[in-house]
Amino acid sequence: MLIEQITHQTCQEAAYVLGCAFADEPISLEIYKGQSPQERAHNLTKDFSIEVENCLRRGIPLQITEAGKIVAAATIFPPSAYPFPWIFRAHMTISAILNYGRYDVHKSMAWQRAAAKIHPKEPHYYFQYLGVLPQQQGKGYGTAMMRHITAIADQANMPCYLETASAGAVPMYHRYGFETVLEEEIIGVRAWFMWRKPKAIPS
């Protein structure tokens, strides 16, 4: 198992991993309502290619490779990298409108507005996305990624923040020191907003 940074050469493969991982995620199901799992994965891969490129410029894009294949990917942003420039979100929205059928742009924008309003203002590492290929889940890749990312934040003595609409992921985040600071229903989906204080690194 190798954790390394996503590159321009591996960007599309990492986006595919995230697209597959989030195809059945509750927010994806609500925004891409009416699409088949294959359609959602395909369209989400397009979305994530933009997200990963943004992370390549501003953040810490990570991948886990096994036997030469990417099995997990994450987009992490250090303090001051968020919020993203308005032009980035405009690009995402226009791309979705032009490229996808049965895409609820109003719900997408409502989610983005609500999440941005809740997002903390104090400096932190933002765990934007973390996904594992569905057929590779349960093999410890998500755990390895969480250990790696939280270690980066602890080394910098910085807190972390994330949001999730996957109820099953909440206990895992709790195990890594995240606390639920808000649980709220947005666009008909229950979401958890979570904060993690840094742990002291022994000198």
Tab-separated table of C-alpha atoms in Angstrom:
chain	number	residue	atom	x	y	z
A	1	MET	CA	0.000	0.000	0.000
A	2	LEU	CA	1.483	3.327	-1.079
A	3	ILE	CA	0.081	6.753	-0.146
A	4	GLU	CA	1.326	9.498	-2.432
A	5	GLN	CA	0.230	12.726	-4.058
A	6	ILE	CA	-2.060	12.660	-7.063
A	7	THR	CA	-0.353	14.037	-10.158
A	8	HIS	CA	-1.633	15.455	-13.433
A	9	GLN	CA	-0.960	12.013	-14.913
A	10	THR	CA	-3.100	10.201	-12.325
A	11	CYS	CA	-5.781	12.891	-11.932
A	12	GLN	CA	-8.386	11.167	-14.123
A	13	GLU	CA	-7.922	7.776	-12.490
A	14	ALA	CA	-8.273	9.358	-9.047
A	15	ALA	CA	-11.422	11.186	-10.206
A	16	TYR	CA	-12.843	7.854	-11.393
A	17	VAL	CA	-12.195	6.312	-7.961
A	18	LEU	CA	-14.021	9.187	-6.256
A	19	GLY	CA	-16.852	9.083	-8.792
A	20	CYS	CA	-17.449	5.401	-8.113
A	21	ALA	CA	-17.088	5.849	-4.357
A	22	PHE	CA	-19.694	8.621	-4.210
A	23	ALA	CA	-22.174	7.217	-6.745
A	24	ASP	CA	-24.470	5.937	-3.980
A	25	GLU	CA	-23.757	8.695	-1.462
A	26	PRO	CA	-27.004	10.378	-0.258
A	27	ILE	CA	-26.271	13.857	-1.636
A	28	SER	CA	-25.302	12.394	-5.007
A	29	LEU	CA	-28.520	10.377	-5.051
A	30	GLU	CA	-30.549	13.528	-4.379
A	31	ILE	CA	-28.813	15.806	-6.899
A	32	TYR	CA	-28.464	13.178	-9.654
A	33	LYS	CA	-31.928	11.788	-8.992
A	34	GLY	CA	-33.236	9.571	-11.774
A	35	GLN	CA	-29.833	8.565	-13.078
A	36	SER	CA	-28.639	4.971	-12.993
A	37	PRO	CA	-25.643	4.075	-10.789
A	38	GLN	CA	-23.513	3.897	-13.932
A	39	GLU	CA	-24.668	7.331	-15.085
A	40	ARG	CA	-24.022	8.834	-11.664
A	41	ALA	CA	-20.527	7.353	-11.483
A	42	HIS	CA	-19.772	8.612	-14.996
A	43	ASN	CA	-21.019	12.136	-14.310
A	44	LEU	CA	-19.449	12.295	-10.866
A	45	THR	CA	-16.124	11.338	-12.416
A	46	LYS	CA	-16.403	14.461	-14.580
A	47	ASP	CA	-17.170	16.524	-11.489
A	48	PHE	CA	-14.303	15.037	-9.545
A	49	SER	CA	-11.842	15.655	-12.363
A	50	ILE	CA	-12.499	19.377	-11.789
A	51	GLU	CA	-12.341	18.965	-7.995
A	52	VAL	CA	-9.045	17.075	-8.143
A	53	GLU	CA	-7.516	19.630	-10.528
A	54	ASN	CA	-8.521	22.336	-8.070
A	55	CYS	CA	-6.843	20.389	-5.277
A	56	LEU	CA	-3.711	19.959	-7.376
A	57	ARG	CA	-3.450	23.763	-7.498
A	58	ARG	CA	-4.452	24.612	-3.934
A	59	GLY	CA	-4.406	21.551	-1.713
A	60	ILE	CA	-3.073	18.115	-0.888
A	61	PRO	CA	-4.494	15.568	-3.356
A	62	LEU	CA	-3.737	12.040	-2.162
A	63	GLN	CA	-4.049	8.572	-3.639
A	64	ILE	CA	-3.446	5.050	-2.422
A	65	THR	CA	-2.085	2.641	-4.979
A	66	GLU	CA	-2.050	-1.120	-4.773
A	67	ALA	CA	-0.489	-3.260	-7.502
A	68	GLY	CA	-0.180	-0.184	-9.707
A	69	LYS	CA	-3.868	0.780	-9.459
A	70	ILE	CA	-5.444	3.618	-7.498
A	71	VAL	CA	-7.857	2.184	-4.930
A	72	ALA	CA	-8.518	5.296	-2.807
A	73	ALA	CA	-8.253	9.041	-3.221
A	74	ALA	CA	-8.728	12.182	-1.129
A	75	THR	CA	-8.769	15.942	-1.597
A	76	ILE	CA	-7.473	17.837	1.429
A	77	PHE	CA	-6.997	21.593	1.754
A	78	PRO	CA	-4.645	23.332	4.185
A	79	PRO	CA	-5.529	26.476	6.142
A	80	SER	CA	-6.303	29.525	3.973
A	81	ALA	CA	-7.033	27.438	0.848
A	82	TYR	CA	-10.808	27.579	1.478
A	83	PRO	CA	-13.150	29.184	0.422
A	84	PHE	CA	-12.438	28.543	-3.237
A	85	PRO	CA	-12.622	31.368	-5.794
A	86	TRP	CA	-16.150	31.990	-7.095
A	87	ILE	CA	-15.004	31.208	-10.631
A	88	PHE	CA	-14.286	27.612	-9.590
A	89	ARG	CA	-17.836	26.974	-8.356
A	90	ALA	CA	-19.237	28.743	-11.427
A	91	HIS	CA	-17.196	26.379	-13.604
A	92	MET	CA	-18.574	23.368	-11.727
A	93	THR	CA	-22.180	24.534	-12.037
A	94	ILE	CA	-21.965	25.438	-15.726
A	95	SER	CA	-20.270	22.128	-16.508
A	96	ALA	CA	-23.050	20.228	-14.733
A	97	ILE	CA	-25.833	22.121	-16.513
A	98	LEU	CA	-24.282	21.616	-19.934
A	99	ASN	CA	-23.197	18.004	-19.579
A	100	TYR	CA	-25.673	16.095	-17.442
A	101	GLY	CA	-29.274	15.142	-17.827
A	102	ARG	CA	-31.532	14.915	-14.795
A	103	TYR	CA	-29.221	17.031	-12.653
A	104	ASP	CA	-30.896	19.156	-9.974
A	105	VAL	CA	-28.842	22.347	-10.132
A	106	HIS	CA	-31.094	24.079	-7.577
A	107	LYS	CA	-30.438	21.396	-4.952
A	108	SER	CA	-26.741	21.400	-5.785
A	109	MET	CA	-26.494	25.150	-5.253
A	110	ALA	CA	-28.638	24.947	-2.092
A	111	TRP	CA	-26.272	22.342	-0.645
A	112	GLN	CA	-23.228	24.452	-1.546
A	113	ARG	CA	-24.708	27.586	0.037
A	114	ALA	CA	-25.700	25.791	3.240
A	115	ALA	CA	-22.341	24.023	3.579
A	116	ALA	CA	-20.437	27.269	2.952
A	117	LYS	CA	-22.482	29.059	5.624
A	118	ILE	CA	-21.691	26.346	8.180
A	119	HIS	CA	-18.005	26.045	7.242
A	120	PRO	CA	-15.811	27.311	10.131
A	121	LYS	CA	-13.859	30.519	9.705
A	122	GLU	CA	-10.878	29.675	11.894
A	123	PRO	CA	-7.781	28.093	10.262
A	124	HIS	CA	-8.026	24.328	9.749
A	125	TYR	CA	-7.387	21.443	7.381
A	126	TYR	CA	-10.471	20.767	5.287
A	127	PHE	CA	-11.087	17.081	4.530
A	128	GLN	CA	-13.191	17.681	1.430
A	129	TYR	CA	-13.485	14.182	-0.077
A	130	LEU	CA	-12.204	10.718	0.767
A	131	GLY	CA	-13.333	7.727	-1.254
A	132	VAL	CA	-12.420	4.091	-1.798
A	133	LEU	CA	-13.411	2.017	-4.818
A	134	PRO	CA	-16.558	0.088	-3.796
A	135	GLN	CA	-14.973	-3.304	-4.554
A	136	GLN	CA	-11.950	-2.370	-2.414
A	137	GLN	CA	-13.829	-1.145	0.656
A	138	GLY	CA	-13.314	-2.931	3.951
A	139	LYS	CA	-9.622	-3.561	3.263
A	140	GLY	CA	-8.224	-0.753	5.417
A	141	TYR	CA	-7.581	1.843	2.721
A	142	GLY	CA	-9.897	4.435	4.269
A	143	THR	CA	-8.308	3.853	7.665
A	144	ALA	CA	-4.813	4.262	6.225
A	145	MET	CA	-5.814	7.510	4.514
A	146	MET	CA	-7.346	8.890	7.721
A	147	ARG	CA	-4.225	8.074	9.720
A	148	HIS	CA	-2.044	9.761	7.112
A	149	ILE	CA	-4.136	12.911	6.868
A	150	THR	CA	-4.691	13.399	10.580
A	151	ALA	CA	-0.949	12.960	11.127
A	152	ILE	CA	-0.312	15.833	8.694
A	153	ALA	CA	-2.733	18.056	10.615
A	154	ASP	CA	-1.302	17.047	13.990
A	155	GLN	CA	2.224	17.779	12.791
A	156	ALA	CA	1.048	21.289	11.893
A	157	ASN	CA	-0.890	21.537	15.203
A	158	MET	CA	-4.035	22.398	13.257
A	159	PRO	CA	-7.660	21.295	13.673
A	160	CYS	CA	-9.565	19.492	10.902
A	161	TYR	CA	-13.063	19.859	9.524
A	162	LEU	CA	-15.301	17.744	7.304
A	163	GLU	CA	-18.909	17.224	6.353
A	164	THR	CA	-20.541	13.903	5.506
A	165	ALA	CA	-23.971	12.632	4.561
A	166	SER	CA	-22.948	8.989	4.991
A	167	ALA	CA	-24.219	7.833	8.379
A	168	GLY	CA	-21.982	4.775	8.247
A	169	ALA	CA	-18.852	6.945	8.050
A	170	VAL	CA	-19.620	8.914	11.209
A	171	PRO	CA	-18.354	6.246	13.678
A	172	MET	CA	-15.077	5.976	11.732
A	173	TYR	CA	-14.544	9.717	11.947
A	174	HIS	CA	-15.311	9.595	15.664
A	175	ARG	CA	-12.574	6.978	16.076
A	176	TYR	CA	-10.093	9.448	14.614
A	177	GLY	CA	-10.992	12.222	17.008
A	178	PHE	CA	-13.720	14.049	15.093
A	179	GLU	CA	-16.698	15.364	17.026
A	180	THR	CA	-20.081	16.160	15.519
A	181	VAL	CA	-20.635	19.893	15.945
A	182	LEU	CA	-23.851	20.044	13.919
A	183	GLU	CA	-26.301	17.507	12.515
A	184	GLU	CA	-28.774	19.007	10.084
A	185	GLU	CA	-31.068	18.089	7.211
A	186	ILE	CA	-30.231	19.924	3.985
A	187	ILE	CA	-31.980	19.319	0.626
A	188	GLY	CA	-33.771	16.428	2.288
A	189	VAL	CA	-30.532	14.720	3.344
A	190	ARG	CA	-29.217	14.269	6.895
A	191	ALA	CA	-25.646	15.607	7.117
A	192	TRP	CA	-23.017	15.673	9.850
A	193	PHE	CA	-20.540	18.530	10.244
A	194	MET	CA	-17.478	17.438	12.181
A	195	TRP	CA	-14.453	19.035	13.876
A	196	ARG	CA	-11.236	17.514	15.164
A	197	LYS	CA	-8.829	19.186	17.559
A	198	PRO	CA	-5.107	18.535	16.973
A	199	LYS	CA	-3.313	15.963	19.065
A	200	ALA	CA	0.041	16.838	20.550
A	201	ILE	CA	3.054	15.284	18.834
A	202	PRO	CA	5.640	13.931	21.336
A	203	SER	CA	8.861	15.910	21.160
